[in-house]
mmCIF file of N, CA and C in Angstrom:
data_model
loop_
_atom_site.group_PDB
_atom_site.id
_atom_site.type_symbol
_atom_site.label_atom_id
_atom_site.label_comp_id
_atom_site.label_asym_id
_atom_site.label_seq_id
_atom_site.Cartn_x
_atom_site.Cartn_y
_atom_site.Cartn_z
ATOM 1 N N UNK A 1 95.974 70.940 83.398
ATOM 2 C CA UNK A 1 96.052 71.233 84.812
ATOM 3 C C UNK A 1 94.689 71.694 85.349
ATOM 4 N N UNK A 2 93.995 72.536 84.606
ATOM 5 C CA UNK A 2 92.677 72.990 85.051
ATOM 6 C C UNK A 2 91.721 71.810 85.147
ATOM 7 N N UNK A 3 91.786 70.888 84.175
ATOM 8 C CA UNK A 3 90.905 69.721 84.194
ATOM 9 C C UNK A 3 91.152 68.881 85.445
ATOM 10 N N UNK A 4 92.424 68.726 85.827
ATOM 11 C CA UNK A 4 92.775 67.966 87.029
ATOM 12 C C UNK A 4 92.176 68.637 88.270
ATOM 13 N N UNK A 5 92.295 69.962 88.344
ATOM 14 C CA UNK A 5 91.709 70.709 89.462
ATOM 15 C C UNK A 5 90.196 70.502 89.521
ATOM 16 N N UNK A 6 89.539 70.572 88.366
ATOM 17 C CA UNK A 6 88.083 70.413 88.330
ATOM 18 C C UNK A 6 87.663 69.001 88.746
ATOM 19 N N UNK A 7 88.467 68.004 88.386
ATOM 20 C CA UNK A 7 88.184 66.636 88.833
ATOM 21 C C UNK A 7 88.275 66.537 90.359
ATOM 22 N N UNK A 8 89.300 67.152 90.924
ATOM 23 C CA UNK A 8 89.466 67.153 92.387
ATOM 24 C C UNK A 8 88.301 67.886 93.052
ATOM 25 N N UNK A 9 87.855 68.965 92.418
ATOM 26 C CA UNK A 9 86.729 69.726 92.928
ATOM 27 C C UNK A 9 85.468 68.852 92.968
ATOM 28 N N UNK A 10 85.247 68.101 91.896
ATOM 29 C CA UNK A 10 84.078 67.210 91.833
ATOM 30 C C UNK A 10 84.185 66.074 92.840
ATOM 31 N N UNK A 11 85.404 65.598 93.100
ATOM 32 C CA UNK A 11 85.582 64.545 94.105
ATOM 33 C C UNK A 11 85.220 65.062 95.493
ATOM 34 N N UNK A 12 85.616 66.286 95.774
ATOM 35 C CA UNK A 12 85.319 66.881 97.076
ATOM 36 C C UNK A 12 83.831 67.183 97.213
ATOM 37 N N UNK A 13 83.216 67.580 96.118
ATOM 38 C CA UNK A 13 81.806 67.975 96.146
ATOM 39 C C UNK A 13 81.101 67.391 94.914
ATOM 40 N N UNK A 14 80.625 66.148 95.005
ATOM 41 C CA UNK A 14 80.019 65.468 93.852
ATOM 42 C C UNK A 14 78.733 66.111 93.330
ATOM 43 N N UNK A 15 78.187 67.086 94.029
ATOM 44 C CA UNK A 15 76.934 67.713 93.610
ATOM 45 C C UNK A 15 77.087 68.598 92.372
ATOM 46 N N UNK A 16 78.322 68.878 91.944
ATOM 47 C CA UNK A 16 78.517 69.698 90.750
ATOM 48 C C UNK A 16 77.981 68.978 89.516
ATOM 49 N N UNK A 17 77.175 69.676 88.729
ATOM 50 C CA UNK A 17 76.740 69.142 87.437
ATOM 51 C C UNK A 17 77.825 69.473 86.406
ATOM 52 N N UNK A 18 77.726 68.849 85.236
ATOM 53 C CA UNK A 18 78.695 69.154 84.183
ATOM 54 C C UNK A 18 78.569 70.607 83.731
ATOM 55 N N UNK A 19 77.351 71.138 83.723
ATOM 56 C CA UNK A 19 77.185 72.541 83.335
ATOM 57 C C UNK A 19 77.797 73.469 84.388
ATOM 58 N N UNK A 20 77.736 73.080 85.679
ATOM 59 C CA UNK A 20 78.414 73.852 86.729
ATOM 60 C C UNK A 20 79.914 73.887 86.473
ATOM 61 N N UNK A 21 80.470 72.717 86.203
ATOM 62 C CA UNK A 21 81.914 72.603 85.975
ATOM 63 C C UNK A 21 82.323 73.408 84.745
ATOM 64 N N UNK A 22 81.540 73.313 83.683
ATOM 65 C CA UNK A 22 81.846 74.075 82.465
ATOM 66 C C UNK A 22 81.828 75.575 82.734
ATOM 67 N N UNK A 23 80.853 76.027 83.519
ATOM 68 C CA UNK A 23 80.769 77.444 83.838
ATOM 69 C C UNK A 23 81.957 77.881 84.692
ATOM 70 N N UNK A 24 82.290 77.097 85.703
ATOM 71 C CA UNK A 24 83.433 77.423 86.559
ATOM 72 C C UNK A 24 84.706 77.513 85.716
ATOM 73 N N UNK A 25 84.908 76.554 84.845
ATOM 74 C CA UNK A 25 86.117 76.507 84.026
ATOM 75 C C UNK A 25 86.225 77.702 83.073
ATOM 76 N N UNK A 26 85.105 78.280 82.698
ATOM 77 C CA UNK A 26 85.090 79.304 81.656
ATOM 78 C C UNK A 26 85.942 80.533 81.964
ATOM 79 N N UNK A 27 86.219 80.817 83.215
ATOM 80 C CA UNK A 27 86.979 82.026 83.566
ATOM 81 C C UNK A 27 88.291 81.734 84.295
ATOM 82 N N UNK A 28 88.639 80.465 84.413
ATOM 83 C CA UNK A 28 89.894 80.119 85.073
ATOM 84 C C UNK A 28 91.056 80.285 84.102
ATOM 85 N N UNK A 29 92.209 80.610 84.650
ATOM 86 C CA UNK A 29 93.409 80.731 83.820
ATOM 87 C C UNK A 29 94.594 80.156 84.590
ATOM 88 N N UNK A 30 95.663 79.870 83.858
ATOM 89 C CA UNK A 30 96.885 79.340 84.463
ATOM 90 C C UNK A 30 97.935 80.442 84.456
ATOM 91 N N UNK A 31 98.599 80.593 85.590
ATOM 92 C CA UNK A 31 99.682 81.577 85.719
ATOM 93 C C UNK A 31 100.958 80.857 86.102
ATOM 94 N N UNK A 32 102.018 81.173 85.412
ATOM 95 C CA UNK A 32 103.317 80.581 85.709
ATOM 96 C C UNK A 32 104.164 81.595 86.473
ATOM 97 N N UNK A 33 104.791 81.111 87.537
ATOM 98 C CA UNK A 33 105.635 81.966 88.370
ATOM 99 C C UNK A 33 107.037 81.366 88.460
ATOM 100 N N UNK A 34 108.041 82.102 88.020
ATOM 101 C CA UNK A 34 109.412 81.631 88.233
ATOM 102 C C UNK A 34 109.785 81.798 89.711
ATOM 103 N N UNK A 35 110.852 81.173 90.169
ATOM 104 C CA UNK A 35 111.272 81.343 91.560
ATOM 105 C C UNK A 35 111.413 82.832 91.915
ATOM 106 N N UNK A 36 110.961 83.177 93.100
ATOM 107 C CA UNK A 36 110.987 84.524 93.680
ATOM 108 C C UNK A 36 109.915 85.464 93.129
ATOM 109 N N UNK A 37 109.147 85.029 92.129
ATOM 110 C CA UNK A 37 108.056 85.865 91.626
ATOM 111 C C UNK A 37 106.955 85.925 92.674
ATOM 112 N N UNK A 38 106.244 87.031 92.725
ATOM 113 C CA UNK A 38 105.214 87.257 93.734
ATOM 114 C C UNK A 38 103.827 87.065 93.111
ATOM 115 N N UNK A 39 103.020 86.254 93.768
ATOM 116 C CA UNK A 39 101.625 86.067 93.363
ATOM 117 C C UNK A 39 100.770 87.216 93.888
ATOM 118 N N UNK A 40 100.985 87.586 95.148
ATOM 119 C CA UNK A 40 100.265 88.691 95.770
ATOM 120 C C UNK A 40 101.218 89.380 96.727
ATOM 121 N N UNK A 41 101.315 90.696 96.622
ATOM 122 C CA UNK A 41 102.186 91.504 97.483
ATOM 123 C C UNK A 41 101.355 92.101 98.612
ATOM 124 N N UNK A 42 101.902 92.108 99.821
ATOM 125 C CA UNK A 42 101.223 92.758 100.943
ATOM 126 C C UNK A 42 100.872 94.188 100.543
ATOM 127 N N UNK A 43 99.662 94.606 100.900
ATOM 128 C CA UNK A 43 99.193 95.947 100.560
ATOM 129 C C UNK A 43 98.320 95.978 99.319
ATOM 130 N N UNK A 44 98.377 94.927 98.510
ATOM 131 C CA UNK A 44 97.540 94.842 97.308
ATOM 132 C C UNK A 44 96.190 94.214 97.648
ATOM 133 N N UNK A 45 95.171 94.621 96.925
ATOM 134 C CA UNK A 45 93.856 93.980 97.031
ATOM 135 C C UNK A 45 93.874 92.765 96.109
ATOM 136 N N UNK A 46 93.594 91.584 96.629
ATOM 137 C CA UNK A 46 93.659 90.373 95.799
ATOM 138 C C UNK A 46 92.619 90.379 94.681
ATOM 139 N N UNK A 47 93.077 90.098 93.475
ATOM 140 C CA UNK A 47 92.182 89.978 92.319
ATOM 141 C C UNK A 47 91.819 88.521 92.060
ATOM 142 N N UNK A 48 92.618 87.606 92.616
ATOM 143 C CA UNK A 48 92.456 86.173 92.360
ATOM 144 C C UNK A 48 92.681 85.371 93.628
ATOM 145 N N UNK A 49 92.026 84.214 93.695
ATOM 146 C CA UNK A 49 92.456 83.135 94.579
ATOM 147 C C UNK A 49 93.229 82.196 93.676
ATOM 148 N N UNK A 50 94.240 81.566 94.200
ATOM 149 C CA UNK A 50 95.037 80.638 93.410
ATOM 150 C C UNK A 50 94.938 79.227 93.956
ATOM 151 N N UNK A 51 95.063 78.264 93.058
ATOM 152 C CA UNK A 51 95.165 76.862 93.426
ATOM 153 C C UNK A 51 96.504 76.394 92.858
ATOM 154 N N UNK A 52 97.352 75.834 93.686
ATOM 155 C CA UNK A 52 98.683 75.434 93.248
ATOM 156 C C UNK A 52 98.572 74.145 92.445
ATOM 157 N N UNK A 53 98.887 74.228 91.157
ATOM 158 C CA UNK A 53 98.911 73.051 90.307
ATOM 159 C C UNK A 53 100.242 72.324 90.417
ATOM 160 N N UNK A 54 101.312 73.093 90.526
ATOM 161 C CA UNK A 54 102.649 72.537 90.739
ATOM 162 C C UNK A 54 103.520 73.632 91.338
ATOM 163 N N UNK A 55 104.522 73.208 92.081
ATOM 164 C CA UNK A 55 105.444 74.165 92.679
ATOM 165 C C UNK A 55 105.217 74.356 94.166
ATOM 166 N N UNK A 56 105.815 75.424 94.679
ATOM 167 C CA UNK A 56 105.775 75.712 96.104
ATOM 168 C C UNK A 56 105.876 77.221 96.304
ATOM 169 N N UNK A 57 104.998 77.751 97.156
ATOM 170 C CA UNK A 57 105.012 79.177 97.484
ATOM 171 C C UNK A 57 105.079 79.331 98.994
ATOM 172 N N UNK A 58 105.582 80.481 99.421
ATOM 173 C CA UNK A 58 105.567 80.786 100.847
ATOM 174 C C UNK A 58 104.686 81.997 101.088
ATOM 175 N N UNK A 59 104.108 82.029 102.282
ATOM 176 C CA UNK A 59 103.315 83.157 102.739
ATOM 177 C C UNK A 59 104.122 83.838 103.830
ATOM 178 N N UNK A 60 104.260 85.155 103.742
ATOM 179 C CA UNK A 60 105.052 85.859 104.745
ATOM 180 C C UNK A 60 104.540 87.278 104.931
ATOM 181 N N UNK A 61 105.003 87.888 106.016
ATOM 182 C CA UNK A 61 104.775 89.312 106.238
ATOM 183 C C UNK A 61 106.095 89.927 106.678
ATOM 184 N N UNK A 62 106.178 91.236 106.587
ATOM 185 C CA UNK A 62 107.363 91.959 107.022
ATOM 186 C C UNK A 62 107.061 92.701 108.319
ATOM 187 N N UNK A 63 107.971 92.600 109.263
ATOM 188 C CA UNK A 63 107.823 93.358 110.499
ATOM 189 C C UNK A 63 108.137 94.825 110.224
ATOM 190 N N UNK A 64 107.848 95.683 111.193
ATOM 191 C CA UNK A 64 108.168 97.101 111.031
ATOM 192 C C UNK A 64 109.650 97.318 110.795
ATOM 193 N N UNK A 65 110.469 96.413 111.319
ATOM 194 C CA UNK A 65 111.913 96.496 111.132
ATOM 195 C C UNK A 65 112.397 95.891 109.819
ATOM 196 N N UNK A 66 111.465 95.369 109.021
ATOM 197 C CA UNK A 66 111.821 94.803 107.729
ATOM 198 C C UNK A 66 112.183 93.326 107.753
ATOM 199 N N UNK A 67 112.014 92.672 108.912
ATOM 200 C CA UNK A 67 112.302 91.237 109.000
ATOM 201 C C UNK A 67 111.168 90.449 108.365
ATOM 202 N N UNK A 68 111.521 89.462 107.552
ATOM 203 C CA UNK A 68 110.528 88.627 106.887
ATOM 204 C C UNK A 68 110.157 87.460 107.802
ATOM 205 N N UNK A 69 108.861 87.322 108.062
ATOM 206 C CA UNK A 69 108.353 86.233 108.904
ATOM 207 C C UNK A 69 107.513 85.309 108.026
ATOM 208 N N UNK A 70 108.017 84.091 107.807
ATOM 209 C CA UNK A 70 107.284 83.093 107.030
ATOM 210 C C UNK A 70 106.223 82.463 107.922
ATOM 211 N N UNK A 71 104.992 82.396 107.400
ATOM 212 C CA UNK A 71 103.923 81.829 108.219
ATOM 213 C C UNK A 71 103.283 80.587 107.615
ATOM 214 N N UNK A 72 103.555 80.334 106.326
ATOM 215 C CA UNK A 72 102.926 79.164 105.706
ATOM 216 C C UNK A 72 103.635 78.838 104.399
ATOM 217 N N UNK A 73 103.442 77.605 103.962
ATOM 218 C CA UNK A 73 103.930 77.166 102.657
ATOM 219 C C UNK A 73 102.755 76.520 101.926
ATOM 220 N N UNK A 74 102.610 76.832 100.658
ATOM 221 C CA UNK A 74 101.503 76.329 99.849
ATOM 222 C C UNK A 74 102.077 75.429 98.768
ATOM 223 N N UNK A 75 101.657 74.184 98.769
ATOM 224 C CA UNK A 75 102.176 73.218 97.808
ATOM 225 C C UNK A 75 101.068 72.722 96.892
ATOM 226 N N UNK A 76 101.446 71.842 95.996
ATOM 227 C CA UNK A 76 100.508 71.322 94.998
ATOM 228 C C UNK A 76 99.202 70.874 95.636
ATOM 229 N N UNK A 77 98.088 71.320 95.030
ATOM 230 C CA UNK A 77 96.767 70.949 95.498
ATOM 231 C C UNK A 77 96.205 71.875 96.560
ATOM 232 N N UNK A 78 96.985 72.855 97.002
ATOM 233 C CA UNK A 78 96.512 73.747 98.054
ATOM 234 C C UNK A 78 96.110 75.107 97.491
ATOM 235 N N UNK A 79 95.296 75.792 98.274
ATOM 236 C CA UNK A 79 94.843 77.141 97.932
ATOM 237 C C UNK A 79 95.933 78.126 98.327
ATOM 238 N N UNK A 80 96.106 79.160 97.508
ATOM 239 C CA UNK A 80 97.070 80.206 97.839
ATOM 240 C C UNK A 80 96.375 81.556 97.695
ATOM 241 N N UNK A 81 96.523 82.385 98.700
ATOM 242 C CA UNK A 81 95.913 83.708 98.686
ATOM 243 C C UNK A 81 95.408 84.074 100.069
ATOM 244 N N UNK A 82 95.102 85.325 100.237
ATOM 245 C CA UNK A 82 94.566 85.846 101.487
ATOM 246 C C UNK A 82 93.046 85.859 101.346
ATOM 247 N N UNK A 83 92.401 84.824 101.856
ATOM 248 C CA UNK A 83 90.968 84.640 101.627
ATOM 249 C C UNK A 83 90.136 85.802 102.176
ATOM 250 N N UNK A 84 90.430 86.268 103.372
ATOM 251 C CA UNK A 84 89.637 87.357 103.944
ATOM 252 C C UNK A 84 89.791 88.635 103.130
ATOM 253 N N UNK A 85 91.021 88.959 102.744
ATOM 254 C CA UNK A 85 91.242 90.151 101.913
ATOM 255 C C UNK A 85 90.557 89.986 100.561
ATOM 256 N N UNK A 86 90.584 88.784 100.017
ATOM 257 C CA UNK A 86 89.934 88.486 98.739
ATOM 258 C C UNK A 86 88.423 88.698 98.843
ATOM 259 N N UNK A 87 87.814 88.126 99.859
ATOM 260 C CA UNK A 87 86.362 88.200 99.995
ATOM 261 C C UNK A 87 85.877 89.615 100.306
ATOM 262 N N UNK A 88 86.665 90.367 101.066
ATOM 263 C CA UNK A 88 86.265 91.725 101.434
ATOM 264 C C UNK A 88 86.874 92.791 100.531
ATOM 265 N N UNK A 89 87.702 92.339 99.592
ATOM 266 C CA UNK A 89 88.390 93.240 98.665
ATOM 267 C C UNK A 89 89.097 94.371 99.422
ATOM 268 N N UNK A 90 89.917 93.948 100.373
ATOM 269 C CA UNK A 90 90.745 94.846 101.167
ATOM 270 C C UNK A 90 92.214 94.478 100.960
ATOM 271 N N UNK A 91 93.132 95.382 101.275
ATOM 272 C CA UNK A 91 94.556 95.058 101.094
ATOM 273 C C UNK A 91 94.986 93.869 101.953
ATOM 274 N N UNK A 92 95.799 93.018 101.359
ATOM 275 C CA UNK A 92 96.326 91.856 102.065
ATOM 276 C C UNK A 92 97.422 92.283 103.036
ATOM 277 N N UNK A 93 97.506 91.577 104.147
ATOM 278 C CA UNK A 93 98.596 91.787 105.105
ATOM 279 C C UNK A 93 99.801 90.915 104.748
ATOM 280 N N UNK A 94 99.612 90.006 103.791
ATOM 281 C CA UNK A 94 100.613 88.993 103.501
ATOM 282 C C UNK A 94 101.073 89.048 102.055
ATOM 283 N N UNK A 95 102.283 88.565 101.843
ATOM 284 C CA UNK A 95 102.821 88.373 100.496
ATOM 285 C C UNK A 95 102.928 86.873 100.240
ATOM 286 N N UNK A 96 102.804 86.502 98.972
ATOM 287 C CA UNK A 96 102.879 85.100 98.548
ATOM 288 C C UNK A 96 103.907 85.024 97.429
ATOM 289 N N UNK A 97 104.981 84.279 97.654
ATOM 290 C CA UNK A 97 106.105 84.262 96.718
ATOM 291 C C UNK A 97 106.478 82.825 96.359
ATOM 292 N N UNK A 98 106.762 82.616 95.076
ATOM 293 C CA UNK A 98 107.180 81.295 94.608
ATOM 294 C C UNK A 98 108.592 80.984 95.111
ATOM 295 N N UNK A 99 108.766 79.790 95.637
ATOM 296 C CA UNK A 99 110.094 79.324 96.050
ATOM 297 C C UNK A 99 110.762 78.527 94.937
ATOM 298 N N UNK A 100 109.953 78.016 94.016
ATOM 299 C CA UNK A 100 110.424 77.279 92.863
ATOM 300 C C UNK A 100 109.456 77.566 91.725
ATOM 301 N N UNK A 101 109.795 77.124 90.535
ATOM 302 C CA UNK A 101 108.892 77.329 89.410
ATOM 303 C C UNK A 101 107.529 76.757 89.791
ATOM 304 N N UNK A 102 106.491 77.575 89.657
ATOM 305 C CA UNK A 102 105.151 77.170 90.088
ATOM 306 C C UNK A 102 104.115 77.521 89.025
ATOM 307 N N UNK A 103 103.089 76.700 88.964
ATOM 308 C CA UNK A 103 101.944 76.964 88.082
ATOM 309 C C UNK A 103 100.696 77.006 88.947
ATOM 310 N N UNK A 104 99.950 78.098 88.814
ATOM 311 C CA UNK A 104 98.747 78.304 89.606
ATOM 312 C C UNK A 104 97.537 78.408 88.700
ATOM 313 N N UNK A 105 96.424 77.944 89.189
ATOM 314 C CA UNK A 105 95.143 78.202 88.539
ATOM 315 C C UNK A 105 94.582 79.436 89.226
ATOM 316 N N UNK A 106 94.281 80.456 88.447
ATOM 317 C CA UNK A 106 93.752 81.699 89.002
ATOM 318 C C UNK A 106 92.231 81.745 88.849
ATOM 319 N N UNK A 107 91.579 82.104 89.943
ATOM 320 C CA UNK A 107 90.125 82.192 90.001
ATOM 321 C C UNK A 107 89.790 83.654 90.275
ATOM 322 N N UNK A 108 89.315 84.402 89.270
ATOM 323 C CA UNK A 108 89.059 85.832 89.457
ATOM 324 C C UNK A 108 87.947 86.112 90.468
ATOM 325 N N UNK A 109 88.083 87.224 91.171
ATOM 326 C CA UNK A 109 87.125 87.607 92.209
ATOM 327 C C UNK A 109 85.686 87.652 91.690
ATOM 328 N N UNK A 110 85.441 88.356 90.589
ATOM 329 C CA UNK A 110 84.068 88.500 90.086
ATOM 330 C C UNK A 110 83.468 87.137 89.736
ATOM 331 N N UNK A 111 84.273 86.262 89.166
ATOM 332 C CA UNK A 111 83.784 84.918 88.807
ATOM 333 C C UNK A 111 83.496 84.104 90.071
ATOM 334 N N UNK A 112 84.361 84.232 91.075
ATOM 335 C CA UNK A 112 84.153 83.549 92.358
ATOM 336 C C UNK A 112 82.803 83.961 92.940
ATOM 337 N N UNK A 113 82.533 85.271 92.934
ATOM 338 C CA UNK A 113 81.270 85.779 93.477
ATOM 339 C C UNK A 113 80.067 85.261 92.681
ATOM 340 N N UNK A 114 80.197 85.259 91.358
ATOM 341 C CA UNK A 114 79.115 84.747 90.511
ATOM 342 C C UNK A 114 78.863 83.266 90.799
ATOM 343 N N UNK A 115 79.930 82.498 90.927
ATOM 344 C CA UNK A 115 79.776 81.067 91.224
ATOM 345 C C UNK A 115 79.102 80.857 92.576
ATOM 346 N N UNK A 116 79.463 81.667 93.571
ATOM 347 C CA UNK A 116 78.810 81.562 94.882
ATOM 348 C C UNK A 116 77.314 81.845 94.786
ATOM 349 N N UNK A 117 76.939 82.804 93.955
ATOM 350 C CA UNK A 117 75.537 83.193 93.830
ATOM 351 C C UNK A 117 74.734 82.244 92.951
ATOM 352 N N UNK A 118 75.362 81.712 91.908
ATOM 353 C CA UNK A 118 74.627 80.952 90.895
ATOM 354 C C UNK A 118 74.704 79.435 91.046
ATOM 355 N N UNK A 119 75.707 78.934 91.753
ATOM 356 C CA UNK A 119 75.929 77.489 91.826
ATOM 357 C C UNK A 119 75.920 77.051 93.292
ATOM 358 N N UNK A 120 74.818 76.487 93.767
ATOM 359 C CA UNK A 120 74.747 76.073 95.179
ATOM 360 C C UNK A 120 75.883 75.125 95.585
ATOM 361 N N UNK A 121 76.281 74.247 94.702
ATOM 362 C CA UNK A 121 77.351 73.301 95.035
ATOM 363 C C UNK A 121 78.689 74.016 95.241
ATOM 364 N N UNK A 122 78.868 75.179 94.616
ATOM 365 C CA UNK A 122 80.126 75.910 94.778
ATOM 366 C C UNK A 122 80.262 76.433 96.205
ATOM 367 N N UNK A 123 79.166 76.894 96.767
ATOM 368 C CA UNK A 123 79.208 77.359 98.155
ATOM 369 C C UNK A 123 79.608 76.204 99.081
ATOM 370 N N UNK A 124 79.068 75.021 98.824
ATOM 371 C CA UNK A 124 79.446 73.844 99.618
ATOM 372 C C UNK A 124 80.922 73.508 99.421
ATOM 373 N N UNK A 125 81.382 73.571 98.180
ATOM 374 C CA UNK A 125 82.795 73.310 97.890
ATOM 375 C C UNK A 125 83.695 74.276 98.663
ATOM 376 N N UNK A 126 83.356 75.560 98.648
ATOM 377 C CA UNK A 126 84.160 76.554 99.355
ATOM 378 C C UNK A 126 84.170 76.252 100.851
ATOM 379 N N UNK A 127 83.022 75.900 101.402
ATOM 380 C CA UNK A 127 82.968 75.557 102.825
ATOM 381 C C UNK A 127 83.865 74.364 103.147
ATOM 382 N N UNK A 128 83.796 73.320 102.330
ATOM 383 C CA UNK A 128 84.629 72.133 102.562
ATOM 384 C C UNK A 128 86.108 72.457 102.414
ATOM 385 N N UNK A 129 86.434 73.283 101.430
ATOM 386 C CA UNK A 129 87.819 73.695 101.215
ATOM 387 C C UNK A 129 88.324 74.489 102.429
ATOM 388 N N UNK A 130 87.506 75.424 102.915
ATOM 389 C CA UNK A 130 87.908 76.229 104.068
ATOM 390 C C UNK A 130 88.025 75.386 105.336
ATOM 391 N N UNK A 131 87.167 74.378 105.473
ATOM 392 C CA UNK A 131 87.281 73.466 106.611
ATOM 393 C C UNK A 131 88.627 72.747 106.584
ATOM 394 N N UNK A 132 89.051 72.317 105.409
ATOM 395 C CA UNK A 132 90.341 71.624 105.283
ATOM 396 C C UNK A 132 91.496 72.575 105.621
ATOM 397 N N UNK A 133 91.413 73.810 105.151
ATOM 398 C CA UNK A 133 92.451 74.802 105.453
ATOM 399 C C UNK A 133 92.494 75.077 106.957
ATOM 400 N N UNK A 134 91.318 75.227 107.560
ATOM 401 C CA UNK A 134 91.240 75.502 108.990
ATOM 402 C C UNK A 134 91.780 74.328 109.808
ATOM 403 N N UNK A 135 91.444 73.111 109.409
ATOM 404 C CA UNK A 135 91.936 71.931 110.122
ATOM 405 C C UNK A 135 93.459 71.852 110.053
ATOM 406 N N UNK A 136 94.034 72.148 108.892
ATOM 407 C CA UNK A 136 95.494 72.139 108.751
ATOM 408 C C UNK A 136 96.123 73.225 109.627
ATOM 409 N N UNK A 137 95.487 74.403 109.657
ATOM 410 C CA UNK A 137 95.982 75.500 110.490
ATOM 411 C C UNK A 137 95.963 75.105 111.972
ATOM 412 N N UNK A 138 94.856 74.502 112.425
ATOM 413 C CA UNK A 138 94.767 74.085 113.826
ATOM 414 C C UNK A 138 95.811 73.031 114.159
ATOM 415 N N UNK A 139 95.998 72.071 113.269
ATOM 416 C CA UNK A 139 96.988 71.022 113.513
ATOM 417 C C UNK A 139 98.388 71.626 113.636
ATOM 418 N N UNK A 140 98.709 72.568 112.753
ATOM 419 C CA UNK A 140 100.025 73.213 112.798
ATOM 420 C C UNK A 140 100.178 74.044 114.069
ATOM 421 N N UNK A 141 99.131 74.757 114.457
ATOM 422 C CA UNK A 141 99.177 75.583 115.667
ATOM 423 C C UNK A 141 99.324 74.712 116.904
ATOM 424 N N UNK A 142 98.562 73.627 116.972
ATOM 425 C CA UNK A 142 98.655 72.734 118.122
ATOM 426 C C UNK A 142 100.031 72.084 118.208
ATOM 427 N N UNK A 143 100.580 71.715 117.060
ATOM 428 C CA UNK A 143 101.918 71.126 117.055
ATOM 429 C C UNK A 143 102.937 72.129 117.582
ATOM 430 N N UNK A 144 102.809 73.373 117.159
ATOM 431 C CA UNK A 144 103.715 74.430 117.633
ATOM 432 C C UNK A 144 103.558 74.635 119.139
ATOM 433 N N UNK A 145 102.325 74.757 119.616
ATOM 434 C CA UNK A 145 102.087 75.017 121.027
ATOM 435 C C UNK A 145 102.496 73.849 121.899
ATOM 436 N N UNK A 146 102.230 72.635 121.447
ATOM 437 C CA UNK A 146 102.603 71.449 122.224
ATOM 438 C C UNK A 146 104.121 71.357 122.343
ATOM 439 N N UNK A 147 104.806 71.806 121.324
ATOM 440 C CA UNK A 147 106.278 71.770 121.333
ATOM 441 C C UNK A 147 106.880 72.745 122.317
ATOM 442 N N UNK A 148 106.094 73.726 122.777
ATOM 443 C CA UNK A 148 106.605 74.708 123.734
ATOM 444 C C UNK A 148 106.647 74.160 125.159
ATOM 445 N N UNK A 149 105.862 73.141 125.436
ATOM 446 C CA UNK A 149 105.800 72.635 126.823
ATOM 447 C C UNK A 149 106.928 71.725 127.125
#
């Protein structure tokens, strides 16, 4: 599964050398989540960004009244985690929970930072990945707003 992720990473950003890929792979791990297991709980500082290898997770928050508000679903090939909380090492406002048996590739914070500093192509990869996430968010928001008229 990690090898498949690394191949996709190289497809998105061909500038990665084999030594870059080997270094990135050196600290990645696979985490298995049964249904209803939590990847990240609201209030926790994220230790990892996740990449969904298989399965499905939901992103949600709880209102003051305890109502659960689902805001996103993360499926195979997508990033899972609170990126801003991860980058700033602050508590997440969101929880991420498996809806079905899921396997994630975990990318530890310290390794992410090292890759950003040491591998120029990794910074480009992160930018391209975030652009894709942002484009999906805008498309979903526009679809929601257009449906209101």
